[in-house]
Steps between C-alpha positions, in 0.01 A plus 500: 500500500351597836539871559578629845229764460236230464515460880333840518274500194408136438493367855270210590379719785230706327510769769871567437457507124203738535692736728809521282318533168266760645797705622649488149170605344498810721813619315361422157668161458246262346568140610443388141807703408748360752388168652710217364769735365844560654470807720818705470590733784690797358696655784561867428763690703478854368424808705546873457841492670639222282612639164665166414177299528262772381474368139309200636202727549462467121674168431261304722227544238714324240565214743126467555444489123750217467337304782156534340627407154652181642177400672579609854336759723708792636458648848716804576632523855720755673789452738727733690761663280870548568611834349872492572536876463258570783486209749714589801718395655499188283272333247659160572280451806192546287614243244409237758170671582416513128570129471266433792233720342517293180524159668204553729289665231556198278450249780169641618328577168377309190805539278631239253793689350690820567643790301733725700553854373848613604789736436634691801784327682327310783177438310665236282650279775210560739254375242716198417525413870121510533450299182755240611321456831167430329634299204206579273578572132641854493662744258653843546464796268741792536399861431828559315783747546462876463668696224842655535513876546720773355708751694722760334509292182589176681284193560423454870344202671303513822692301759866474411537851359325639807787375717762621252361851474434512873874457554570773244255733675662442840842551340390842375497398133126568464320819603163514676343590165668198339365277777147633452520447125622144552203431727270601215690296240606167646166327551234604251291187450343214693664163559798351681858623503648483147823334619592156635388587849295276726176537301663401169698226671198344670283519186774319312528236772122451499515420130798271556301316770212446258268744675477756219434450129820463295620829355269721708722604792698764307224670296484877568195636681422729205516230229180353352655156547441546873123493436540197274693330781217578741242334278729201436553463876124488552464234233785287628396490864169338405691232311731450798201440726374234261848344485551536879840661434582632847789705645658194665535337157671810362698637794708190566839494668664479156300800383627704796854400410437630147368824645811549714720456193287754315565756777870484413445522124278808546708674767183476705414651835645374829139496623449189285685295762238588759199464273589172328580343836164614640299380198672161500449473874122516456526182291715323757814552291810620685764709325811533719652844453825344375315365194476850353875515463546132407239507224620828350865401492604519135184684389614828341304823463346493151269801538629857473236682706517751781605474779771252394519641147379799300176414318130519593209255496378658174832403341467154654155451350617614156792256517276199559431526873496210740419242230838578344681479835348164595574364152867603533515361855337162421830303500532585872135425588289193572307510173247239618328742740154604387377837384138599556422385146545142620809463280856476627706817509729332250214481251358839598820703475727283287375598157682753285398863536502779243797734496470822699677830446808544721405188695859401578552838666220431748470121515821306449584129507666263743805485273534878472335645812467863601684425827665178608426540871140513613255345743475540873797443727402354837750635750562321827728554796489616859309815401229307313494141635177423313595689188479834323432584134671719242436536125832442328404663170433834675829520697790719391781256408750672729277413799477124445756472780503768767615565854393814681399649831131519586299820527194384691142630503272350765188553292356678199425825682854507639631449147286782357611735776874447441566367151531838326668688783839646415602394852454130417839335516494284188705420192419285198698217661265478798216247522160653574297284740128540566334303784147427621324502163431127458166317479433486875625853565333694219343258253824517298466823297711576192743707704806284437636712216641747749557836327858594424583784744460841336861598574620194303255562215653843457838325468367280220446179703208296362540159666625363829433190710177516699355239737158465661225261603261688269415451132560733207296589196566275203562819304800586720865412441835491673703296751203460732488200737145425606277264699763442770371214718435472783390864501626742762183540706484131590864490606687422180868599495410811300354637825841540664698653212656830604643791304868428441466120484671346199283307252619280214298398194612261227246428227718237333512303826146598606617618841402786728700532818516731800865519606434406864566173677211285621559593863464873431183446296355286779590756764333782306187291443472434874496876564250567221134552587218456252303818419139509616255421216313807375178325404293357784202399285374453144650349191850650555518313832375179339762536226784568743409201715463254212726622218770261386847635427611600150664165406161336565305749290354730769168317483304458821574171673124438534459515121784271396437124512768270637461248217323438170240302693422800721478720190179331384210743470218452749167592338215647704183320603231655282205554732236755582614863475 
């Protein structure tokens, strides 16, 4: 086996070999220790703002141990991080930048295999996009989910319960002292959100795609098994380099279809539609937005986790975790797809598992599911010609079909200024509409779960139809229509919706319609003028000028190949430094 790193360290050009080995010696790396061994780049994405990824500060040492034990040589590297709690206005923009960071770091340096340390929402897909673009053997290791908290004798989970109690606070059901106590109680350990939000969804999909060791995606951050998984990941990546088991052999079109079905079974985040499309796109694989609904038709919800259910990720782990879910879902999957072990997923997940306490309460079967309706509905009509997304399992049943008059907000600041005013003319039958928050406008923040107006919260309203060109947190819930395309700022029909317009939604028919005739829509669009872009320079300008729309994954057009042939990795010329 010829290692890629040999171009740097065993080059026929003695000057190049001398330069590269000498540079390694300066850092204490003896050539006798690494030349001829697979060099594993361990990409670490923790920083002091990112509580989700912070455990990797320690876990990386266990990965290194595994690499060394398997006969490889570990090199730790650092990338930008994407702390969803802090990156404003949107961490989605920086998913693409993270992927570029990884791709170009791999391309330009002597790396034979890759371990990607992930957890927080955009870290997982951003790393997979970068790995797909390079197509060197790669594995992900998650940091794990944080522990549930306790508030007034009740279990609380960061994410979903934050939104629930936030509504209670605005409704006057919690005092300021209660709110302060909740802040101190809800998030008391490191790791990702302990519910089936975007982080848990994307970790699960990574494992389904063969990019994470079987059984490791749902281990808690605080469990010793997380360290064992880190060492095993280090061992396995060295073997994958020797076997030349690359992302393109694992993340096939059939594997993406399996992943989409898994989203439905888990009640996974709507963000999965953007991320899976973007990852597949890097490999030259196209996933039309309609496939998300077609492939999940008939796939029930078999996981009872917040936000679509009541349990936490700790309960999920105790009930058997993702291994149990994939095993129960196998009849609906292409079992011939490979896992990162080199075996098929049928062989990897098909064996019997030990019984777990209360497992049927958390993880059910296809024959007796937790909820019959699940998956993502792809709504189309004159309001969303290119599609919009809604998570069926999170919608109140009474809102599966709805007709109401729009209450329109022209942007996020407009919404914040008016949403809780007692003067806002709104009832629970209205449809809240938020514009100018899509990928080109704002980098597509998680603003789509428009808050229920305070006056309605006080009346006991907890769900109503909401529409926007933004995203929402995977921990959120409700009748929230997202990713409307084309977005408002580029002249999509959403741009001309006015307060008082009638809007109809029918989940069973997958339709979303503005009750105006084509002539009126066209006339309004002719009068509409596009807002002036805020950013005149820098990465935000680059993103706005090159970002694809939500149905195409919001990747940058310059990063997505047009075919599998164009997706081939172009290595650098290794010359004088």
